[in-house]
mmCIF file of C-alpha atoms in Angstrom:
data_model
loop_
_atom_site.group_PDB
_atom_site.id
_atom_site.type_symbol
_atom_site.label_atom_id
_atom_site.label_comp_id
_atom_site.label_asym_id
_atom_site.label_seq_id
_atom_site.Cartn_x
_atom_site.Cartn_y
_atom_site.Cartn_z
ATOM 1 C CA MET A 205 0.000 0.000 0.000
ATOM 2 C CA TYR A 206 1.413 3.382 -0.945
ATOM 3 C CA ASN A 207 0.865 6.242 1.492
ATOM 4 C CA SER A 208 0.286 9.912 0.706
ATOM 5 C CA GLN A 209 3.964 10.742 1.052
ATOM 6 C CA HIS A 210 4.942 8.053 -1.455
ATOM 7 C CA ARG A 211 2.374 9.476 -3.858
ATOM 8 C CA ILE A 212 3.794 12.979 -3.500
ATOM 9 C CA VAL A 213 7.302 11.729 -4.282
ATOM 10 C CA LEU A 214 6.148 9.578 -7.211
ATOM 11 C CA ARG A 215 4.122 12.445 -8.654
ATOM 12 C CA ALA A 216 7.167 14.714 -8.425
ATOM 13 C CA LEU A 217 9.472 12.138 -10.036
ATOM 14 C CA PHE A 218 7.001 11.343 -12.809
ATOM 15 C CA SER A 219 6.348 15.018 -13.534
ATOM 16 C CA GLU A 220 9.999 15.876 -14.054
ATOM 17 C CA ARG A 221 12.138 14.900 -17.003
ATOM 18 C CA ASP A 222 15.152 16.057 -15.009
ATOM 19 C CA TRP A 223 16.463 15.427 -11.524
ATOM 20 C CA VAL A 224 14.142 16.163 -8.589
ATOM 21 C CA ASP A 225 15.574 18.142 -5.681
ATOM 22 C CA LEU A 226 14.501 16.047 -2.690
ATOM 23 C CA TYR A 227 15.195 18.749 -0.129
ATOM 24 C CA ARG A 228 13.063 21.238 -2.051
ATOM 25 C CA LEU A 229 10.301 18.624 -2.147
ATOM 26 C CA HIS A 230 10.603 18.231 1.637
ATOM 27 C CA LYS A 231 10.449 22.020 2.139
ATOM 28 C CA GLU A 232 7.342 22.335 -0.018
ATOM 29 C CA THR A 233 5.419 19.339 1.266
ATOM 30 C CA LEU A 234 7.019 18.241 4.600
ATOM 31 C CA VAL A 235 7.508 14.762 3.188
ATOM 32 C CA ALA A 236 9.737 12.974 5.702
ATOM 33 C CA PRO A 237 13.232 12.020 4.510
ATOM 34 C CA GLY A 238 12.755 8.523 5.903
ATOM 35 C CA GLN A 239 9.660 8.023 3.765
ATOM 36 C CA ILE A 240 11.491 9.340 0.688
ATOM 37 C CA ALA A 241 14.373 6.974 1.418
ATOM 38 C CA GLY A 242 12.052 3.998 1.873
ATOM 39 C CA LEU A 243 10.397 4.545 -1.480
ATOM 40 C CA LEU A 244 13.626 5.296 -3.347
ATOM 41 C CA SER A 245 15.327 2.209 -1.878
ATOM 42 C CA PHE A 246 12.443 0.118 -3.231
ATOM 43 C CA MET A 247 12.725 1.804 -6.622
ATOM 44 C CA LEU A 248 16.532 1.623 -6.766
ATOM 45 C CA GLU A 249 16.476 -2.146 -6.255
ATOM 46 C CA ARG A 250 14.261 -2.446 -9.308
ATOM 47 C CA LYS A 251 16.185 0.182 -11.317
ATOM 48 C CA TYR A 252 13.124 2.412 -11.360
ATOM 49 C CA CYS A 253 15.124 5.466 -10.327
ATOM 50 C CA LEU A 254 18.599 6.917 -9.900
ATOM 51 C CA VAL A 255 19.743 8.697 -6.752
ATOM 52 C CA ASP A 256 22.628 11.138 -6.610
ATOM 53 C CA GLY A 257 23.088 12.793 -3.230
ATOM 54 C CA LEU A 258 19.875 14.653 -2.470
ATOM 55 C CA ARG A 259 18.385 14.347 -5.927
ATOM 56 C CA ALA A 260 16.582 11.570 -7.692
ATOM 57 C CA GLN A 261 15.424 10.865 -11.206
ATOM 58 C CA ILE A 262 12.938 8.311 -12.450
ATOM 59 C CA THR A 263 14.144 5.952 -15.188
ATOM 60 C CA SER A 264 12.136 4.924 -18.224
ATOM 61 C CA SER A 265 11.376 1.545 -16.624
ATOM 62 C CA GLY A 266 10.295 3.491 -13.538
ATOM 63 C CA ARG A 267 7.917 5.551 -15.660
ATOM 64 C CA ASN A 268 6.482 2.383 -17.161
ATOM 65 C CA TRP A 269 6.031 0.924 -13.708
ATOM 66 C CA VAL A 270 4.188 4.024 -12.454
ATOM 67 C CA LEU A 271 1.968 4.041 -15.556
ATOM 68 C CA GLN A 272 1.141 0.363 -15.278
ATOM 69 C CA ASN A 273 0.415 0.627 -11.556
ATOM 70 C CA ARG A 274 -1.129 4.094 -11.430
ATOM 71 C CA LYS A 275 -4.475 2.782 -10.184
ATOM 72 C CA GLN A 276 -2.922 0.899 -7.301
ATOM 73 C CA ILE A 277 -0.549 3.736 -6.407
ATOM 74 C CA PHE A 278 -2.871 6.721 -6.725
ATOM 75 C CA CYS A 279 -6.407 5.351 -6.409
ATOM 76 C CA LYS A 280 -6.258 2.666 -3.761
ATOM 77 C CA VAL A 281 -6.165 5.121 -0.901
ATOM 78 C CA HIS A 282 -6.787 4.045 2.675
ATOM 79 C CA ALA A 283 -8.195 7.186 4.307
ATOM 80 C CA GLU A 284 -7.715 6.557 8.001
ATOM 81 C CA TRP A 285 -9.143 9.960 8.811
ATOM 82 C CA ARG A 286 -12.559 8.785 7.549
ATOM 83 C CA GLU A 287 -12.903 6.190 10.262
ATOM 84 C CA GLY A 288 -12.288 8.333 13.313
ATOM 85 C CA SER A 289 -11.594 6.863 16.719
ATOM 86 C CA LYS A 290 -13.837 4.167 18.177
ATOM 87 C CA SER A 291 -14.890 6.478 21.016
ATOM 88 C CA GLU A 292 -16.263 9.003 18.515
ATOM 89 C CA ARG A 293 -18.438 6.532 16.716
ATOM 90 C CA PRO A 294 -22.095 6.490 17.830
ATOM 91 C CA SER A 295 -23.678 3.146 18.541
ATOM 92 C CA ILE A 296 -25.468 1.833 15.498
ATOM 93 C CA LEU A 297 -29.270 1.866 15.690
ATOM 94 C CA MET A 298 -31.322 -0.795 13.944
ATOM 95 C CA PRO A 299 -33.449 0.719 11.142
ATOM 96 C CA SER A 300 -36.598 -0.626 12.785
ATOM 97 C CA SER A 301 -35.874 0.766 16.256
ATOM 98 C CA PRO A 302 -38.203 3.661 17.188
ATOM 99 C CA TYR A 303 -36.975 6.979 18.402
ATOM 100 C CA LEU A 304 -37.902 7.371 22.045
ATOM 101 C CA PRO A 305 -37.596 10.779 23.702
ATOM 102 C CA ASN A 306 -36.366 11.125 27.253
ATOM 103 C CA LEU A 307 -39.727 11.703 28.988
ATOM 104 C CA ALA A 308 -38.027 13.395 31.942
ATOM 105 C CA TYR A 309 -37.266 16.368 29.685
ATOM 106 C CA LEU A 310 -40.910 16.816 28.685
ATOM 107 C CA ASP A 311 -42.759 19.778 30.217
ATOM 108 C CA ARG A 312 -45.934 17.839 31.019
ATOM 109 C CA ASP A 313 -47.661 20.867 32.571
ATOM 110 C CA PHE A 314 -47.159 23.159 29.579
ATOM 111 C CA PHE A 315 -50.759 23.037 28.302
ATOM 112 C CA VAL A 316 -52.172 23.122 31.785
ATOM 113 C CA ARG A 317 -50.205 26.264 32.604
ATOM 114 C CA LYS A 318 -50.867 27.950 29.290
ATOM 115 C CA ALA A 319 -54.497 27.054 29.008
ATOM 116 C CA MET B 721 -0.858 7.060 10.028
ATOM 117 C CA VAL B 722 2.692 7.533 8.731
ATOM 118 C CA GLU B 723 4.038 10.749 10.186
ATOM 119 C CA ARG B 724 5.315 13.581 8.042
ATOM 120 C CA SER B 725 8.000 15.939 9.221
ATOM 121 C CA THR B 726 6.618 18.274 11.868
ATOM 122 C CA GLU B 727 8.585 21.196 10.470
ATOM 123 C CA VAL B 728 11.085 21.929 7.708
ATOM 124 C CA MET B 729 14.433 20.430 8.593
ATOM 125 C CA SER B 730 17.731 22.162 7.954
ATOM 126 C CA MET B 731 19.359 20.841 4.781
ATOM 127 C CA SER B 732 22.135 19.324 6.845
ATOM 128 C CA ASN B 733 19.742 17.384 9.088
ATOM 129 C CA PHE B 734 17.579 16.379 6.121
ATOM 130 C CA ALA B 735 20.660 15.037 4.345
ATOM 131 C CA ASP B 736 21.787 13.091 7.416
ATOM 132 C CA VAL B 737 18.359 11.568 8.077
ATOM 133 C CA PHE B 738 17.941 10.714 4.389
ATOM 134 C CA ARG B 739 21.355 9.049 4.134
ATOM 135 C CA LEU B 740 20.814 7.101 7.359
ATOM 136 C CA ALA B 741 17.384 5.938 6.202
ATOM 137 C CA MET B 742 18.745 4.875 2.773
ATOM 138 C CA ARG B 743 21.188 2.537 4.538
ATOM 139 C CA ASN B 744 18.949 1.478 7.443
ATOM 140 C CA GLN B 745 15.416 0.575 6.401
ATOM 141 C CA TRP B 746 14.113 0.542 9.961
ATOM 142 C CA LEU B 747 14.435 4.328 10.067
ATOM 143 C CA GLU B 748 11.763 4.784 7.391
ATOM 144 C CA ASN B 749 9.159 5.917 9.939
ATOM 145 C CA LYS B 750 11.560 7.536 12.365
ATOM 146 C CA SER B 751 12.585 10.743 10.613
ATOM 147 C CA ASN B 752 11.338 13.053 13.356
ATOM 148 C CA ALA B 753 12.991 11.049 16.114
ATOM 149 C CA VAL B 754 16.352 10.979 14.307
ATOM 150 C CA GLU B 755 16.071 14.687 13.561
ATOM 151 C CA GLU B 756 15.366 15.396 17.218
ATOM 152 C CA ILE B 757 18.623 13.739 18.244
ATOM 153 C CA LEU B 758 20.594 15.465 15.477
ATOM 154 C CA SER B 759 19.177 18.813 16.614
ATOM 155 C CA LEU B 760 20.742 18.242 20.041
ATOM 156 C CA CYS B 761 24.192 18.018 18.428
ATOM 157 C CA VAL B 762 26.172 21.244 18.598
ATOM 158 C CA THR B 763 29.612 19.902 17.631
ATOM 159 C CA PRO B 764 30.764 17.829 14.632
ATOM 160 C CA GLU B 765 31.957 15.092 17.043
ATOM 161 C CA GLN B 766 28.489 14.791 18.566
ATOM 162 C CA LYS B 767 26.897 14.524 15.131
ATOM 163 C CA THR B 768 29.463 11.990 13.924
ATOM 164 C CA LEU B 769 28.978 9.924 17.073
ATOM 165 C CA VAL B 770 25.182 9.920 16.847
ATOM 166 C CA THR B 771 25.103 8.976 13.156
ATOM 167 C CA LYS B 772 27.664 6.201 13.695
ATOM 168 C CA LEU B 773 25.745 4.830 16.695
ATOM 169 C CA ILE B 774 22.509 4.773 14.723
ATOM 170 C CA GLU B 775 24.280 2.904 11.907
ATOM 171 C CA ARG B 776 25.626 0.403 14.431
ATOM 172 C CA PHE B 777 22.176 -0.473 15.734
ATOM 173 C CA HIS B 778 21.404 -4.160 15.718
ATOM 174 C CA TYR B 779 17.870 -4.112 14.351
ATOM 175 C CA ALA B 780 15.738 -7.249 14.154
ATOM 176 C CA THR B 781 12.306 -7.816 12.618
ATOM 177 C CA PRO B 782 9.825 -10.364 13.995
ATOM 178 C CA ASN B 783 11.059 -12.761 11.273
ATOM 179 C CA ASP B 784 14.648 -12.283 12.416
ATOM 180 C CA GLN B 785 13.564 -12.982 15.971
ATOM 181 C CA LEU B 786 11.956 -16.226 14.896
ATOM 182 C CA GLU B 787 15.215 -17.240 13.202
ATOM 183 C CA TYR B 788 17.138 -16.378 16.359
ATOM 184 C CA ARG B 789 14.831 -18.620 18.407
ATOM 185 C CA ARG B 790 15.374 -21.396 15.856
ATOM 186 C CA SER B 791 19.128 -20.950 16.260
ATOM 187 C CA VAL B 792 18.824 -21.149 20.042
ATOM 188 C CA ALA B 793 16.776 -24.344 19.677
ATOM 189 C CA LEU B 794 19.337 -25.797 17.234
ATOM 190 C CA HIS B 795 22.142 -25.005 19.681
ATOM 191 C CA ILE B 796 20.329 -26.786 22.510
ATOM 192 C CA VAL B 797 19.459 -29.867 20.466
ATOM 193 C CA GLU B 798 22.377 -30.233 18.025
ATOM 194 C CA THR B 799 25.363 -28.558 19.694
ATOM 195 C CA LEU B 800 24.753 -29.171 23.393
ATOM 196 C CA LYS B 801 22.928 -32.398 22.506
ATOM 197 C CA ILE B 802 20.563 -31.999 25.453
ATOM 198 C CA ALA B 803 17.695 -34.472 25.314
ATOM 199 C CA PRO B 804 14.211 -33.303 26.272
ATOM 200 C CA SER B 805 14.073 -35.945 28.986
ATOM 201 C CA ASN B 806 16.906 -34.129 30.789
ATOM 202 C CA ALA B 807 16.083 -30.517 30.056
ATOM 203 C CA ILE B 808 14.326 -27.626 31.720
ATOM 204 C CA ILE B 809 14.051 -24.356 29.800
ATOM 205 C CA ILE B 810 13.588 -21.458 32.194
ATOM 206 C CA ALA B 811 12.964 -17.715 32.323
ATOM 207 C CA LEU B 812 14.701 -15.461 34.790
ATOM 208 C CA ASN B 813 11.496 -13.665 35.713
ATOM 209 C CA ASP B 814 10.949 -13.717 39.457
ATOM 210 C CA ARG B 815 8.456 -10.862 39.814
ATOM 211 C CA GLU B 816 4.747 -10.349 39.295
ATOM 212 C CA LEU B 817 5.330 -7.624 36.706
ATOM 213 C CA ALA B 818 5.373 -8.486 33.012
ATOM 214 C CA ASP B 819 8.839 -9.489 31.888
ATOM 215 C CA SER B 820 10.183 -10.362 28.447
ATOM 216 C CA SER B 821 11.949 -13.510 29.704
ATOM 217 C CA SER B 822 8.686 -15.326 30.539
ATOM 218 C CA SER B 823 7.234 -14.637 27.115
ATOM 219 C CA TYR B 824 10.523 -15.803 25.567
ATOM 220 C CA VAL B 825 10.176 -19.198 27.237
ATOM 221 C CA GLN B 826 6.664 -19.466 25.802
ATOM 222 C CA GLN B 827 7.946 -18.579 22.354
ATOM 223 C CA MET B 828 10.684 -21.217 22.603
ATOM 224 C CA LYS B 829 7.943 -23.858 22.835
ATOM 225 C CA GLY B 830 7.012 -23.166 19.223
ATOM 226 C CA VAL B 831 10.507 -23.733 17.842
ATOM 227 C CA LEU B 832 11.375 -26.705 20.059
ATOM 228 C CA ALA B 833 8.090 -28.337 19.032
ATOM 229 C CA GLU B 834 9.843 -28.902 15.675
ATOM 230 C CA TYR B 835 12.042 -31.468 17.446
ATOM 231 C CA ASP B 836 10.818 -34.738 18.959
ATOM 232 C CA GLY B 837 10.101 -35.255 22.606
ATOM 233 C CA TRP B 838 9.648 -31.730 23.972
ATOM 234 C CA LYS B 839 6.651 -31.270 26.266
ATOM 235 C CA SER B 840 5.056 -28.469 28.340
ATOM 236 C CA GLY B 841 6.805 -29.801 31.421
ATOM 237 C CA ASN B 842 10.150 -28.850 29.880
ATOM 238 C CA PHE B 843 9.282 -25.142 30.112
ATOM 239 C CA VAL B 844 9.205 -23.117 33.328
ATOM 240 C CA ASP B 845 8.435 -19.416 33.094
ATOM 241 C CA LYS B 846 9.397 -18.348 36.608
ATOM 242 C CA LEU B 847 12.809 -18.689 38.190
ATOM 243 C CA ARG B 848 11.581 -19.865 41.569
ATOM 244 C CA SER B 849 9.598 -22.703 40.004
ATOM 245 C CA ALA B 850 12.782 -23.977 38.368
ATOM 246 C CA VAL B 851 14.200 -25.133 41.705
ATOM 247 C CA SER B 852 11.269 -27.457 42.394
ATOM 248 C CA ALA B 853 11.038 -28.541 38.755
ATOM 249 C CA ALA B 854 14.725 -29.460 38.607
ATOM 250 C CA GLU B 855 15.917 -32.966 39.383
ATOM 251 C CA ASP B 856 19.398 -34.204 40.116
ATOM 252 C CA GLY B 857 21.407 -34.556 36.912
ATOM 253 C CA LYS B 858 19.110 -32.447 34.767
ATOM 254 C CA PHE B 859 20.234 -29.614 32.487
ATOM 255 C CA ILE B 860 18.798 -26.185 33.159
ATOM 256 C CA ILE B 861 18.848 -23.836 30.180
ATOM 257 C CA ILE B 862 18.212 -20.148 30.793
ATOM 258 C CA VAL B 863 16.808 -18.459 27.682
ATOM 259 C CA ASP B 864 16.123 -14.812 26.932
ATOM 260 C CA ASP B 865 16.032 -12.388 24.018
ATOM 261 C CA PHE B 866 18.828 -10.132 25.210
ATOM 262 C CA ALA B 867 21.670 -10.027 27.740
ATOM 263 C CA GLY B 868 23.057 -6.544 28.377
ATOM 264 C CA SER B 869 25.502 -6.069 31.211
ATOM 265 C CA GLY B 870 25.129 -9.713 32.257
ATOM 266 C CA ASP B 871 24.322 -8.646 35.821
ATOM 267 C CA THR B 872 20.779 -10.060 35.846
ATOM 268 C CA ILE B 873 21.740 -13.430 34.411
ATOM 269 C CA ALA B 874 24.818 -13.667 36.671
ATOM 270 C CA LYS B 875 22.909 -12.742 39.828
ATOM 271 C CA LYS B 876 20.075 -15.143 39.136
ATOM 272 C CA SER B 877 22.342 -17.965 38.006
ATOM 273 C CA MET B 878 24.223 -17.611 41.281
ATOM 274 C CA TRP B 879 20.949 -17.687 43.215
ATOM 275 C CA LEU B 880 19.814 -20.760 41.283
ATOM 276 C CA ARG B 881 23.083 -22.605 41.957
ATOM 277 C CA GLN B 882 22.812 -21.872 45.684
ATOM 278 C CA GLU B 883 19.182 -22.963 45.858
ATOM 279 C CA LEU B 884 19.850 -26.170 43.954
ATOM 280 C CA LYS B 885 22.807 -26.951 46.184
ATOM 281 C CA ALA B 886 20.705 -26.340 49.279
ATOM 282 C CA CYS B 887 18.199 -28.885 47.945
ATOM 283 C CA GLY B 888 20.948 -31.369 47.242
ATOM 284 C CA LYS B 889 20.380 -31.190 43.475
ATOM 285 C CA ASP B 890 23.294 -31.244 41.072
ATOM 286 C CA CYS B 891 22.337 -29.623 37.754
ATOM 287 C CA ASN B 892 24.356 -28.028 34.971
ATOM 288 C CA ILE B 893 23.219 -24.528 34.052
ATOM 289 C CA PHE B 894 23.416 -23.232 30.479
ATOM 290 C CA VAL B 895 22.531 -19.834 29.043
ATOM 291 C CA ALA B 896 21.262 -19.408 25.479
ATOM 292 C CA VAL B 897 20.058 -16.003 24.312
ATOM 293 C CA ALA B 898 19.206 -14.389 20.999
ATOM 294 C CA SER B 899 21.554 -11.409 21.420
ATOM 295 C CA ALA B 900 24.115 -10.475 24.058
ATOM 296 C CA MET B 901 26.748 -7.831 24.698
ATOM 297 C CA VAL B 902 30.226 -9.350 24.404
ATOM 298 C CA SER B 903 31.110 -7.562 27.637
ATOM 299 C CA SER B 904 28.574 -9.727 29.522
ATOM 300 C CA LYS B 905 30.760 -12.832 29.043
ATOM 301 C CA ASP B 906 33.098 -11.865 31.885
ATOM 302 C CA LYS B 907 30.271 -12.079 34.409
ATOM 303 C CA ILE B 908 28.346 -15.076 33.090
ATOM 304 C CA VAL B 909 30.937 -17.533 31.754
ATOM 305 C CA PRO B 910 32.437 -18.330 35.199
ATOM 306 C CA LEU B 911 29.020 -19.277 36.539
ATOM 307 C CA VAL B 912 27.554 -21.531 33.864
ATOM 308 C CA LYS B 913 28.515 -24.549 31.803
ATOM 309 C CA ASP B 914 27.967 -22.816 28.462
ATOM 310 C CA TYR B 915 26.978 -19.294 27.362
ATOM 311 C CA TYR B 916 25.637 -18.986 23.831
ATOM 312 C CA ALA B 917 24.271 -16.036 21.878
ATOM 313 C CA VAL B 918 23.114 -15.983 18.262
ATOM 314 C CA ASN B 919 24.385 -12.388 17.971
ATOM 315 C CA TRP B 920 27.328 -11.024 19.941
ATOM 316 C CA LEU B 921 27.125 -7.243 20.126
ATOM 317 C CA ARG B 922 29.921 -4.800 20.808
ATOM 318 C CA ARG B 923 29.723 -1.678 22.930
ATOM 319 C CA GLY B 924 28.762 1.177 20.633
ATOM 320 C CA LEU B 925 31.535 3.536 21.691
ATOM 321 C CA THR B 926 34.318 1.842 23.698
ATOM 322 C CA ASP B 927 34.678 -1.072 21.284
ATOM 323 C CA PHE B 928 34.935 1.168 18.221
ATOM 324 C CA TYR B 929 37.260 3.945 19.313
ATOM 325 C CA ASP B 930 40.539 4.102 21.146
ATOM 326 C CA GLY B 931 43.099 6.680 22.210
ATOM 327 C CA ASP B 932 42.180 10.314 21.579
ATOM 328 C CA ASP B 933 39.129 9.320 19.539
ATOM 329 C CA ALA B 934 37.721 7.402 22.498
ATOM 330 C CA VAL B 935 38.225 10.410 24.759
ATOM 331 C CA SER B 936 36.597 12.879 22.381
ATOM 332 C CA MET B 937 33.668 10.576 21.591
ATOM 333 C CA SER B 938 33.041 9.868 25.285
ATOM 334 C CA LEU B 939 33.058 13.591 25.925
ATOM 335 C CA ALA B 940 30.653 14.090 23.036
ATOM 336 C CA MET B 941 28.218 11.562 24.551
ATOM 337 C CA GLU B 942 28.494 13.151 27.996
ATOM 338 C CA GLN B 943 27.683 16.522 26.428
ATOM 339 C CA LEU B 944 24.681 15.040 24.609
ATOM 340 C CA GLU B 945 23.393 13.500 27.827
ATOM 341 C CA GLU B 946 23.548 16.938 29.450
ATOM 342 C CA ASN B 947 20.483 17.770 27.341
ATOM 343 C CA LEU B 948 18.438 15.117 29.130
ATOM 344 C CA ARG B 949 16.360 15.747 32.223
ATOM 345 C CA LYS B 950 18.253 14.594 35.343
ATOM 346 C CA ARG B 951 15.310 12.604 36.687
ATOM 347 C CA SER B 952 12.423 11.146 34.716
ATOM 348 C CA ASN B 953 9.794 8.519 35.607
ATOM 349 C CA GLY B 954 11.537 7.977 38.932
ATOM 350 C CA LYS B 955 14.878 7.234 37.285
ATOM 351 C CA SER B 956 18.103 9.197 37.501
ATOM 352 C CA ILE B 957 20.119 9.756 34.314
ATOM 353 C CA LYS B 958 23.298 9.081 36.314
ATOM 354 C CA ASP B 959 22.278 5.415 36.651
ATOM 355 C CA TYR B 960 21.690 5.086 32.927
ATOM 356 C CA SER B 961 24.510 7.156 31.490
ATOM 357 C CA PHE B 962 25.887 5.334 28.402
ATOM 358 C CA GLY B 963 23.186 2.692 29.063
ATOM 359 C CA TRP B 964 22.549 0.680 32.248
ATOM 360 C CA LYS B 965 25.900 -0.327 33.761
ATOM 361 C CA ARG B 966 27.518 1.571 30.845
ATOM 362 C CA SER B 967 26.541 -1.256 28.507
ATOM 363 C CA GLU B 968 26.650 1.119 25.468
ATOM 364 C CA ALA B 969 24.096 -1.045 23.680
ATOM 365 C CA THR B 970 22.538 -0.187 20.324
ATOM 366 C CA TYR B 971 19.826 -2.798 19.992
ATOM 367 C CA PHE B 972 16.245 -2.674 18.721
ATOM 368 C CA LEU B 973 13.710 -5.434 18.141
ATOM 369 C CA GLU B 974 10.742 -4.295 16.101
ATOM 370 C CA GLY B 975 7.606 -4.297 18.254
ATOM 371 C CA ASP B 976 9.522 -5.057 21.431
ATOM 372 C CA ASN B 977 10.458 -3.012 24.507
ATOM 373 C CA PRO B 978 14.070 -1.939 23.927
ATOM 374 C CA PRO B 979 16.512 -2.494 26.807
ATOM 375 C CA ASN B 980 17.725 0.261 29.145
ATOM 376 C CA ASN B 981 21.225 -0.895 28.199
ATOM 377 C CA ASN B 982 20.867 1.303 25.099
ATOM 378 C CA PHE B 983 22.393 4.772 25.255
ATOM 379 C CA PRO B 984 19.741 6.959 26.964
ATOM 380 C CA ILE B 985 20.026 9.561 24.214
ATOM 381 C CA PHE B 986 17.841 7.149 22.231
ATOM 382 C CA TRP B 987 15.129 6.507 24.832
ATOM 383 C CA TRP B 988 15.185 8.953 27.758
ATOM 384 C CA PRO B 989 11.659 10.412 27.949
ATOM 385 C CA GLU B 990 12.361 14.084 28.618
ATOM 386 C CA LEU B 991 14.756 16.896 27.842
ATOM 387 C CA LYS B 992 16.051 19.314 30.441
ATOM 388 C CA GLY B 993 13.154 21.618 31.171
ATOM 389 C CA GLY B 994 10.670 18.755 30.919
ATOM 390 C CA ALA B 995 9.857 18.763 27.197
ATOM 391 C CA LYS B 996 8.692 15.321 26.078
ATOM 392 C CA ARG B 997 10.856 13.700 23.444
ATOM 393 C CA ASN B 998 10.093 11.972 20.191
ATOM 394 C CA ARG B 999 12.318 8.970 20.879
ATOM 395 C CA LEU B 1000 14.106 6.705 18.444
ATOM 396 C CA THR B 1001 13.718 3.615 20.655
ATOM 397 C CA PRO B 1002 10.941 4.429 23.142
ATOM 398 C CA ARG B 1003 10.627 2.078 26.073
ATOM 399 C CA ILE B 1004 8.472 1.575 29.136
#
């Protein structure tokens, strides 16, 4: 599974014909150097990129790989923020369960007083 | 959620974290923690020391740990040639609190089950129970995932020998651990029949530098430790300087509680002034 930081790096590499300045990418997006390194190590092993100091460049086989896997990389997104914490989730009501008000909150004497 | 950088790093720190992470995959999710330590460095010696220590870390994944347990089992069965009928595998845990040694004994069951004859009765997860479980002539094998200074194993082996002698039981005691500091041999070897470790680890500073380099690197570490709060969670930094009993360990098992034998710069909870740290090897 590719995370949002991987996607940022891959988008930057794919968009450039030339070398990508990794520090500039970090400054612009706060992508963590460890995450960049993890992705580039994976790509280097497969000759999908070149790394020279703090710059990286995607190779033609790397471009092909991104193209062939673009759905998996960019579309299969696990949005953890959608789920929220368990404590925030309300208990699930059955569709058939009636709504019952808390009778203690009802002003039973309203019509008597206002009549 | 995989953390991003909390703020823009200096180019120098970014470069150091990036280079370290390219060579050490386990740092992939630890950028902020590494950067925190690098930010404490005010001299080139401190920075050199910290980056070298991080590179020297012995890092093990759960798969590695399984292989270590298999190696311990192989040593017991094939090298020591101890038969299950004569063996008791024990943990050194003698307290009510959770302890890694008890769980290690449980995990050894899985790998020794691959050999014939081993039964539940061969495994004892508390030290005190080992005395009653032992019989004259049996082999007692102490297992654990890590031996740091060797003090714990030495103290408890000595206690075990005395208790067995008091009961009139004559048993040979062996120690087999996944990883151990080489410096622990001095304390343990005189007390047991055999001391085996899958990985022998050197002290991160003393065993890599000598002469003037050793002096300047030790000074660099002392200066780094000055940044740490003197007391935290009821512990005094003086007791843990350079790691418990100055073990100088650099050891990390993924998903496990790292030992206090590691340099405290990697796990001490607070900085001077009380600020909470983002730690490279957090521990309880």
